[in-house]
Structures are given as C-alpha cells and as structure tokens.
Amino acid sequence: MKNKAPLSPSLRIENTVYISGQVGINPQTSKLSNDSFENEVKQMMKNLKIQLKNNDGGFNNLVSVIAYLKSMKDYEAFNTIYSTYFKDKFPTRTCIAVLDLPLGASVEISGIAYIPQHK
C-alpha cells in the first residue's frame, strides 16, 4: 500500500519502535476490509504485525497500544479478537471511543514495542 499520509508507518529509535495507527486496509487491494467488524479487526492486526515484523519483532514485543473504536458497542468483539494475538502477556492498553477514523475505518490501533537490536 502506498503511503500517502505525511507519516512513517513505524519509527525505530534504538530498541523502541513506535508504530503509527493501523487500520484494516488490505495492502493488496488498498481497500478497507470492512465487510464485517471482525474482518476489519483481523486485517488491522495483520497490518500491525507487518510493522512489527519490519522491525524484527512480533506481538510479544508490544509494550503498549492505543485502540480507537468508533463505537463502544464493538468493545467486546474487539477484545475477543485482539486477545487471540497474545500468548504470555498483554501489552498495556488504552481504548478510546472516537467520532471518526481515517478512511472510514471502525477501528484503529497504534503501538510501542521494545525490540532489542541484534549485534
């Protein structure tokens, strides 16, 4: 997906990776996977995983995330899907209801990860 917004998808400073907000855009089609809330969350998490992988990390490296939902009615569905991506521990998390999100998304997530550099 071509990055049109004036931002970096992720930025690494030593062992810390800051990941910009990810929505459920399918990178192959450049379209929002919004046929269902569940599919949108799954695609968003895939996009988050891509940013972690691009920095030699994974979900276990996340230390903090911020989730944005257009409706708190989706909170339980979000938690059900989100929790499947973590095995041992969850990162800290803030979840906020917002009026609107980029590209008409229903959910967005940003994160901070600790990924030790290889020497």
Short mmCIF file of N, CA, C and O in Angstrom, two decimals:
data_model
loop_
_atom_site.label_atom_id
_atom_site.label_comp_id
_atom_site.label_asym_id
_atom_site.label_seq_id
_atom_site.Cartn_x
_atom_site.Cartn_y
_atom_site.Cartn_z
N MET A 1 0.85 -1.18 0.00
CA MET A 1 0.00 0.00 0.00
C MET A 1 0.89 1.23 0.00
O MET A 1 1.80 1.36 0.80
N LYS A 2 0.62 2.14 -0.90
CA LYS A 2 1.39 3.37 -0.99
C LYS A 2 1.00 4.30 0.15
O LYS A 2 -0.17 4.52 0.41
N ASN A 3 2.02 4.81 0.84
CA ASN A 3 1.77 5.69 1.98
C ASN A 3 1.57 7.12 1.48
O ASN A 3 2.51 7.75 1.02
N LYS A 4 0.33 7.62 1.57
CA LYS A 4 0.02 8.97 1.10
C LYS A 4 0.02 9.98 2.22
O LYS A 4 0.13 11.16 1.98
N ALA A 5 -0.13 9.54 3.44
CA ALA A 5 -0.17 10.45 4.58
C ALA A 5 1.24 10.88 4.96
O ALA A 5 2.20 10.14 4.75
N PRO A 6 1.38 12.08 5.53
CA PRO A 6 2.71 12.58 5.92
C PRO A 6 3.16 11.97 7.25
O PRO A 6 3.19 12.65 8.29
N LEU A 7 3.49 10.67 7.22
CA LEU A 7 3.90 9.98 8.44
C LEU A 7 4.76 8.77 8.08
O LEU A 7 4.77 8.33 6.95
N SER A 8 5.44 8.25 9.07
CA SER A 8 6.16 6.98 8.93
C SER A 8 5.27 5.89 9.51
O SER A 8 4.74 6.06 10.61
N PRO A 9 5.11 4.76 8.82
CA PRO A 9 4.30 3.68 9.38
C PRO A 9 4.87 3.18 10.72
O PRO A 9 4.13 2.80 11.60
N SER A 10 6.20 3.20 10.83
CA SER A 10 6.86 2.88 12.09
C SER A 10 8.19 3.61 12.12
O SER A 10 8.76 3.93 11.08
N LEU A 11 8.65 3.87 13.32
CA LEU A 11 9.91 4.58 13.51
C LEU A 11 10.64 3.94 14.66
O LEU A 11 10.10 3.81 15.76
N ARG A 12 11.87 3.52 14.37
CA ARG A 12 12.68 2.85 15.40
C ARG A 12 13.72 3.81 15.94
O ARG A 12 14.44 4.47 15.19
N ILE A 13 13.81 3.88 17.27
CA ILE A 13 14.85 4.64 17.95
C ILE A 13 15.48 3.67 18.94
O ILE A 13 14.86 3.30 19.94
N GLU A 14 16.67 3.21 18.60
CA GLU A 14 17.39 2.19 19.36
C GLU A 14 16.50 0.95 19.52
O GLU A 14 16.15 0.33 18.53
N ASN A 15 16.12 0.59 20.74
CA ASN A 15 15.34 -0.63 20.97
C ASN A 15 13.83 -0.40 21.01
O ASN A 15 13.08 -1.33 21.27
N THR A 16 13.40 0.82 20.77
CA THR A 16 11.99 1.15 20.85
C THR A 16 11.44 1.43 19.45
O THR A 16 12.04 2.18 18.68
N VAL A 17 10.30 0.82 19.14
CA VAL A 17 9.63 1.02 17.86
C VAL A 17 8.27 1.66 18.12
O VAL A 17 7.47 1.14 18.92
N TYR A 18 8.04 2.77 17.48
CA TYR A 18 6.77 3.49 17.57
C TYR A 18 6.00 3.19 16.28
O TYR A 18 6.50 3.44 15.19
N ILE A 19 4.80 2.66 16.43
CA ILE A 19 4.01 2.25 15.27
C ILE A 19 2.81 3.17 15.13
O ILE A 19 1.99 3.30 16.06
N SER A 20 2.71 3.82 13.97
CA SER A 20 1.58 4.69 13.69
C SER A 20 0.30 3.90 13.64
O SER A 20 0.30 2.68 13.47
N GLY A 21 -0.81 4.61 13.76
CA GLY A 21 -2.12 3.98 13.73
C GLY A 21 -2.32 3.12 12.50
O GLY A 21 -2.07 3.56 11.38
N GLN A 22 -2.75 1.89 12.73
CA GLN A 22 -3.03 0.94 11.67
C GLN A 22 -4.54 0.71 11.61
O GLN A 22 -5.18 0.52 12.63
N VAL A 23 -5.07 0.73 10.39
CA VAL A 23 -6.48 0.42 10.18
C VAL A 23 -6.56 -0.85 9.33
O VAL A 23 -5.54 -1.41 8.94
N GLY A 24 -7.76 -1.29 9.04
CA GLY A 24 -7.96 -2.55 8.33
C GLY A 24 -7.89 -2.46 6.82
O GLY A 24 -8.70 -3.06 6.12
N ILE A 25 -6.91 -1.74 6.30
CA ILE A 25 -6.70 -1.65 4.86
C ILE A 25 -5.95 -2.89 4.38
O ILE A 25 -4.89 -3.22 4.92
N ASN A 26 -6.48 -3.56 3.39
CA ASN A 26 -5.79 -4.68 2.78
C ASN A 26 -4.69 -4.13 1.88
O ASN A 26 -4.99 -3.42 0.92
N PRO A 27 -3.42 -4.44 2.15
CA PRO A 27 -2.32 -3.89 1.35
C PRO A 27 -2.37 -4.29 -0.13
O PRO A 27 -1.89 -3.56 -0.98
N GLN A 28 -2.96 -5.46 -0.45
CA GLN A 28 -3.03 -5.91 -1.84
C GLN A 28 -4.07 -5.13 -2.65
O GLN A 28 -3.89 -4.89 -3.83
N THR A 29 -5.17 -4.75 -2.00
CA THR A 29 -6.25 -4.07 -2.72
C THR A 29 -6.34 -2.58 -2.42
O THR A 29 -7.03 -1.85 -3.12
N SER A 30 -5.66 -2.14 -1.35
CA SER A 30 -5.74 -0.76 -0.86
C SER A 30 -7.17 -0.37 -0.46
O SER A 30 -7.53 0.79 -0.48
N LYS A 31 -7.97 -1.38 -0.12
CA LYS A 31 -9.35 -1.13 0.30
C LYS A 31 -9.55 -1.61 1.73
O LYS A 31 -8.92 -2.56 2.18
N LEU A 32 -10.45 -0.94 2.42
CA LEU A 32 -10.79 -1.29 3.79
C LEU A 32 -11.52 -2.63 3.82
O LEU A 32 -12.46 -2.84 3.06
N SER A 33 -11.06 -3.53 4.67
CA SER A 33 -11.70 -4.85 4.83
C SER A 33 -12.86 -4.70 5.82
O SER A 33 -12.81 -5.19 6.94
N ASN A 34 -13.90 -4.02 5.40
CA ASN A 34 -14.99 -3.69 6.32
C ASN A 34 -16.29 -4.41 6.00
O ASN A 34 -17.36 -3.92 6.32
N ASP A 35 -16.19 -5.61 5.41
CA ASP A 35 -17.40 -6.39 5.19
C ASP A 35 -17.98 -6.85 6.52
O ASP A 35 -19.16 -7.16 6.62
N SER A 36 -17.13 -6.90 7.56
CA SER A 36 -17.59 -7.14 8.93
C SER A 36 -16.59 -6.50 9.88
O SER A 36 -15.42 -6.30 9.53
N PHE A 37 -17.05 -6.18 11.07
CA PHE A 37 -16.15 -5.59 12.06
C PHE A 37 -15.01 -6.56 12.37
O PHE A 37 -13.86 -6.17 12.49
N GLU A 38 -15.34 -7.84 12.49
CA GLU A 38 -14.34 -8.85 12.81
C GLU A 38 -13.24 -8.91 11.75
O GLU A 38 -12.04 -8.96 12.08
N ASN A 39 -13.61 -8.89 10.47
CA ASN A 39 -12.61 -8.92 9.40
C ASN A 39 -11.76 -7.65 9.39
O ASN A 39 -10.57 -7.71 9.09
N GLU A 40 -12.37 -6.53 9.73
CA GLU A 40 -11.62 -5.28 9.79
C GLU A 40 -10.59 -5.34 10.91
O GLU A 40 -9.43 -4.93 10.72
N VAL A 41 -10.96 -5.87 12.07
CA VAL A 41 -10.01 -6.00 13.18
C VAL A 41 -8.89 -6.96 12.80
O VAL A 41 -7.71 -6.67 13.04
N LYS A 42 -9.22 -8.09 12.19
CA LYS A 42 -8.20 -9.06 11.80
C LYS A 42 -7.21 -8.46 10.81
O LYS A 42 -6.00 -8.67 10.91
N GLN A 43 -7.70 -7.70 9.84
CA GLN A 43 -6.80 -7.06 8.87
C GLN A 43 -5.95 -6.00 9.55
O GLN A 43 -4.76 -5.87 9.27
N MET A 44 -6.54 -5.25 10.46
CA MET A 44 -5.79 -4.24 11.21
C MET A 44 -4.65 -4.90 11.99
O MET A 44 -3.52 -4.41 12.00
N MET A 45 -4.94 -6.03 12.63
CA MET A 45 -3.91 -6.74 13.39
C MET A 45 -2.84 -7.31 12.46
O MET A 45 -1.66 -7.33 12.82
N LYS A 46 -3.21 -7.75 11.26
CA LYS A 46 -2.22 -8.19 10.27
C LYS A 46 -1.30 -7.03 9.91
O LYS A 46 -0.09 -7.20 9.77
N ASN A 47 -1.88 -5.85 9.75
CA ASN A 47 -1.08 -4.67 9.41
C ASN A 47 -0.15 -4.29 10.54
O ASN A 47 1.01 -3.89 10.31
N LEU A 48 -0.61 -4.42 11.77
CA LEU A 48 0.24 -4.17 12.93
C LEU A 48 1.39 -5.18 12.95
O LEU A 48 2.54 -4.81 13.18
N LYS A 49 1.07 -6.44 12.66
CA LYS A 49 2.10 -7.49 12.62
C LYS A 49 3.16 -7.18 11.56
O LYS A 49 4.35 -7.41 11.78
N ILE A 50 2.73 -6.66 10.41
CA ILE A 50 3.68 -6.29 9.34
C ILE A 50 4.67 -5.25 9.85
O ILE A 50 5.87 -5.36 9.62
N GLN A 51 4.17 -4.24 10.56
CA GLN A 51 5.06 -3.20 11.08
C GLN A 51 6.01 -3.77 12.12
O GLN A 51 7.19 -3.40 12.17
N LEU A 52 5.53 -4.67 12.96
CA LEU A 52 6.40 -5.31 13.95
C LEU A 52 7.46 -6.15 13.24
O LEU A 52 8.64 -6.08 13.57
N LYS A 53 7.04 -6.93 12.26
CA LYS A 53 7.97 -7.80 11.52
C LYS A 53 9.01 -6.97 10.77
O LYS A 53 10.18 -7.35 10.69
N ASN A 54 8.59 -5.84 10.21
CA ASN A 54 9.54 -4.96 9.50
C ASN A 54 10.65 -4.45 10.42
O ASN A 54 11.68 -3.98 9.96
N ASN A 55 10.41 -4.54 11.71
CA ASN A 55 11.40 -4.11 12.71
C ASN A 55 11.93 -5.28 13.53
O ASN A 55 12.40 -5.12 14.64
N ASP A 56 11.83 -6.50 12.94
CA ASP A 56 12.35 -7.73 13.55
C ASP A 56 11.66 -8.10 14.86
O ASP A 56 12.28 -8.64 15.77
N GLY A 57 10.37 -7.80 14.96
CA GLY A 57 9.64 -8.11 16.18
C GLY A 57 8.34 -8.82 15.90
O GLY A 57 8.02 -9.19 14.77
N GLY A 58 7.58 -9.01 16.97
CA GLY A 58 6.27 -9.64 16.89
C GLY A 58 5.38 -9.10 17.99
O GLY A 58 5.76 -8.19 18.74
N PHE A 59 4.20 -9.67 18.13
CA PHE A 59 3.24 -9.19 19.12
C PHE A 59 3.79 -9.25 20.54
O PHE A 59 3.44 -8.43 21.37
N ASN A 60 4.66 -10.22 20.80
CA ASN A 60 5.25 -10.34 22.15
C ASN A 60 6.15 -9.16 22.49
O ASN A 60 6.47 -8.96 23.66
N ASN A 61 6.56 -8.36 21.50
CA ASN A 61 7.41 -7.20 21.75
C ASN A 61 6.61 -5.94 22.08
O ASN A 61 7.19 -4.94 22.53
N LEU A 62 5.30 -5.96 21.86
CA LEU A 62 4.50 -4.78 22.17
C LEU A 62 4.47 -4.54 23.67
O LEU A 62 4.25 -5.46 24.45
N VAL A 63 4.69 -3.29 24.06
CA VAL A 63 4.60 -2.94 25.48
C VAL A 63 3.38 -2.07 25.76
O VAL A 63 2.87 -2.06 26.88
N SER A 64 2.89 -1.37 24.74
CA SER A 64 1.74 -0.51 24.94
C SER A 64 1.02 -0.28 23.61
O SER A 64 1.67 -0.15 22.57
N VAL A 65 -0.31 -0.26 23.65
CA VAL A 65 -1.10 0.04 22.47
C VAL A 65 -2.22 1.01 22.84
O VAL A 65 -2.64 1.09 23.99
N ILE A 66 -2.67 1.72 21.82
CA ILE A 66 -3.87 2.55 21.96
C ILE A 66 -4.82 2.09 20.87
O ILE A 66 -4.45 2.04 19.69
N ALA A 67 -6.02 1.71 21.27
CA ALA A 67 -7.06 1.28 20.34
C ALA A 67 -8.14 2.35 20.28
O ALA A 67 -8.52 2.90 21.31
N TYR A 68 -8.59 2.62 19.07
CA TYR A 68 -9.64 3.61 18.84
C TYR A 68 -10.82 2.89 18.21
O TYR A 68 -10.67 2.23 17.18
N LEU A 69 -11.99 3.01 18.81
CA LEU A 69 -13.21 2.40 18.29
C LEU A 69 -14.22 3.50 17.97
O LEU A 69 -14.38 4.44 18.75
N LYS A 70 -14.89 3.37 16.82
CA LYS A 70 -15.96 4.31 16.52
C LYS A 70 -17.18 4.08 17.39
O LYS A 70 -17.99 4.98 17.59
N SER A 71 -17.30 2.86 17.93
CA SER A 71 -18.44 2.56 18.80
C SER A 71 -18.01 1.61 19.91
O SER A 71 -17.44 0.55 19.64
N MET A 72 -18.30 1.96 21.14
CA MET A 72 -18.00 1.08 22.26
C MET A 72 -18.91 -0.16 22.24
O MET A 72 -18.66 -1.11 22.96
N LYS A 73 -19.90 -0.17 21.38
CA LYS A 73 -20.71 -1.38 21.20
C LYS A 73 -19.86 -2.52 20.64
O LYS A 73 -20.20 -3.68 20.78
N ASP A 74 -18.74 -2.17 20.00
CA ASP A 74 -17.83 -3.17 19.42
C ASP A 74 -16.72 -3.59 20.39
O ASP A 74 -15.85 -4.38 20.02
N TYR A 75 -16.75 -3.08 21.61
CA TYR A 75 -15.68 -3.33 22.57
C TYR A 75 -15.46 -4.82 22.85
O TYR A 75 -14.33 -5.30 22.82
N GLU A 76 -16.52 -5.55 23.12
CA GLU A 76 -16.38 -6.98 23.42
C GLU A 76 -15.89 -7.76 22.20
O GLU A 76 -15.03 -8.65 22.33
N ALA A 77 -16.42 -7.46 21.03
CA ALA A 77 -15.97 -8.14 19.81
C ALA A 77 -14.49 -7.85 19.56
O ALA A 77 -13.72 -8.74 19.19
N PHE A 78 -14.10 -6.59 19.78
CA PHE A 78 -12.69 -6.23 19.63
C PHE A 78 -11.83 -7.03 20.59
O PHE A 78 -10.82 -7.61 20.19
N ASN A 79 -12.21 -7.07 21.86
CA ASN A 79 -11.43 -7.80 22.86
C ASN A 79 -11.31 -9.28 22.53
O ASN A 79 -10.24 -9.88 22.71
N THR A 80 -12.37 -9.88 22.04
CA THR A 80 -12.36 -11.30 21.69
C THR A 80 -11.31 -11.59 20.63
O THR A 80 -10.53 -12.54 20.75
N ILE A 81 -11.26 -10.78 19.59
CA ILE A 81 -10.29 -10.99 18.50
C ILE A 81 -8.89 -10.58 18.94
O ILE A 81 -7.93 -11.32 18.75
N TYR A 82 -8.78 -9.42 19.53
CA TYR A 82 -7.48 -8.87 19.97
C TYR A 82 -6.74 -9.84 20.88
O TYR A 82 -5.55 -10.07 20.73
N SER A 83 -7.45 -10.47 21.81
CA SER A 83 -6.81 -11.34 22.80
C SER A 83 -6.18 -12.58 22.17
O SER A 83 -5.26 -13.16 22.76
N THR A 84 -6.60 -12.97 20.97
CA THR A 84 -6.04 -14.17 20.33
C THR A 84 -4.63 -13.95 19.80
O THR A 84 -3.96 -14.92 19.44
N TYR A 85 -4.16 -12.72 19.75
CA TYR A 85 -2.83 -12.41 19.19
C TYR A 85 -1.72 -12.44 20.24
O TYR A 85 -0.56 -12.23 19.90
N PHE A 86 -2.06 -12.71 21.48
CA PHE A 86 -1.07 -12.68 22.55
C PHE A 86 -1.07 -14.00 23.30
O PHE A 86 -2.13 -14.56 23.56
N LYS A 87 0.13 -14.48 23.66
CA LYS A 87 0.24 -15.78 24.32
C LYS A 87 0.52 -15.65 25.81
O LYS A 87 -0.19 -16.20 26.63
N ASP A 88 1.60 -14.97 26.17
CA ASP A 88 2.04 -14.96 27.57
C ASP A 88 1.53 -13.76 28.36
O ASP A 88 1.12 -13.89 29.49
N LYS A 89 1.60 -12.59 27.74
CA LYS A 89 1.20 -11.38 28.46
C LYS A 89 0.63 -10.38 27.46
O LYS A 89 0.95 -10.42 26.27
N PHE A 90 -0.20 -9.52 27.97
CA PHE A 90 -0.77 -8.46 27.14
C PHE A 90 0.03 -7.18 27.34
O PHE A 90 0.50 -6.91 28.45
N PRO A 91 0.13 -6.36 26.29
CA PRO A 91 0.72 -5.03 26.50
C PRO A 91 -0.26 -4.15 27.26
O PRO A 91 -1.45 -4.47 27.35
N THR A 92 0.23 -3.05 27.81
CA THR A 92 -0.70 -2.09 28.39
C THR A 92 -1.58 -1.58 27.26
O THR A 92 -1.19 -1.61 26.09
N ARG A 93 -2.77 -1.12 27.60
CA ARG A 93 -3.67 -0.68 26.53
C ARG A 93 -4.61 0.40 27.02
O ARG A 93 -5.10 0.38 28.14
N THR A 94 -4.84 1.34 26.13
CA THR A 94 -5.87 2.34 26.30
C THR A 94 -6.84 2.14 25.16
O THR A 94 -6.42 1.94 24.01
N CYS A 95 -8.14 2.17 25.44
CA CYS A 95 -9.15 2.04 24.39
C CYS A 95 -10.07 3.24 24.48
O CYS A 95 -10.63 3.54 25.54
N ILE A 96 -10.19 3.93 23.37
CA ILE A 96 -10.91 5.19 23.32
C ILE A 96 -11.99 5.14 22.25
O ILE A 96 -11.74 4.65 21.14
N ALA A 97 -13.18 5.65 22.55
CA ALA A 97 -14.22 5.81 21.54
C ALA A 97 -14.02 7.16 20.87
O ALA A 97 -13.79 8.17 21.55
N VAL A 98 -14.09 7.18 19.55
CA VAL A 98 -13.86 8.41 18.79
C VAL A 98 -15.02 8.64 17.82
O VAL A 98 -15.76 7.72 17.48
N LEU A 99 -15.14 9.88 17.38
CA LEU A 99 -16.20 10.25 16.46
C LEU A 99 -15.97 9.68 15.07
O LEU A 99 -16.89 9.20 14.41
N ASP A 100 -14.72 9.70 14.61
CA ASP A 100 -14.42 9.26 13.25
C ASP A 100 -12.98 8.79 13.18
O ASP A 100 -12.15 9.15 14.02
N LEU A 101 -12.67 7.99 12.15
CA LEU A 101 -11.32 7.48 11.93
C LEU A 101 -10.97 7.62 10.45
O LEU A 101 -11.86 7.71 9.60
N PRO A 102 -9.68 7.61 10.12
CA PRO A 102 -9.26 7.75 8.73
C PRO A 102 -9.87 6.67 7.83
O PRO A 102 -10.05 5.52 8.24
N LEU A 103 -10.18 7.07 6.62
CA LEU A 103 -10.65 6.18 5.56
C LEU A 103 -11.95 5.46 5.87
O LEU A 103 -12.26 4.44 5.28
N GLY A 104 -12.70 5.98 6.85
CA GLY A 104 -13.97 5.37 7.22
C GLY A 104 -13.84 4.12 8.07
O GLY A 104 -14.80 3.36 8.20
N ALA A 105 -12.69 3.92 8.66
CA ALA A 105 -12.45 2.73 9.48
C ALA A 105 -13.31 2.76 10.74
O ALA A 105 -13.70 3.82 11.23
N SER A 106 -13.58 1.57 11.27
CA SER A 106 -14.32 1.42 12.52
C SER A 106 -13.40 1.25 13.71
O SER A 106 -13.82 1.37 14.85
N VAL A 107 -12.12 0.92 13.42
CA VAL A 107 -11.16 0.62 14.47
C VAL A 107 -9.76 0.97 13.97
O VAL A 107 -9.47 0.87 12.78
N GLU A 108 -8.92 1.42 14.90
CA GLU A 108 -7.52 1.75 14.59
C GLU A 108 -6.69 1.40 15.82
O GLU A 108 -7.18 1.47 16.95
N ILE A 109 -5.43 1.05 15.59
CA ILE A 109 -4.54 0.71 16.70
C ILE A 109 -3.15 1.26 16.43
O ILE A 109 -2.68 1.24 15.29
N SER A 110 -2.52 1.79 17.45
CA SER A 110 -1.12 2.21 17.37
C SER A 110 -0.38 1.50 18.50
O SER A 110 -1.00 0.99 19.44
N GLY A 111 0.93 1.46 18.40
CA GLY A 111 1.66 0.73 19.42
C GLY A 111 3.09 1.18 19.63
O GLY A 111 3.67 1.88 18.80
N ILE A 112 3.63 0.76 20.75
CA ILE A 112 5.03 0.95 21.08
C ILE A 112 5.59 -0.43 21.44
O ILE A 112 4.97 -1.16 22.22
N ALA A 113 6.70 -0.77 20.81
CA ALA A 113 7.30 -2.09 21.04
C ALA A 113 8.75 -1.93 21.49
O ALA A 113 9.45 -0.99 21.08
N TYR A 114 9.20 -2.86 22.31
CA TYR A 114 10.59 -2.95 22.71
C TYR A 114 11.18 -4.13 21.96
O TYR A 114 10.77 -5.28 22.17
N ILE A 115 12.13 -3.84 21.06
CA ILE A 115 12.76 -4.88 20.24
C ILE A 115 14.25 -4.68 20.31
O ILE A 115 14.80 -3.79 19.67
N PRO A 116 14.95 -5.51 21.11
CA PRO A 116 16.41 -5.37 21.21
C PRO A 116 17.09 -5.52 19.85
O PRO A 116 16.68 -6.37 19.04
N GLN A 117 18.04 -4.67 19.60
CA GLN A 117 18.79 -4.72 18.33
C GLN A 117 19.76 -5.90 18.35
O GLN A 117 20.34 -6.23 19.39
N HIS A 118 19.91 -6.51 17.19
CA HIS A 118 20.88 -7.59 17.05
C HIS A 118 22.27 -7.00 16.89
O HIS A 118 22.46 -6.01 16.22
N LYS A 119 23.25 -7.61 17.56
CA LYS A 119 24.62 -7.10 17.45
C LYS A 119 25.46 -8.04 16.63
O LYS A 119 25.24 -9.15 16.46
#
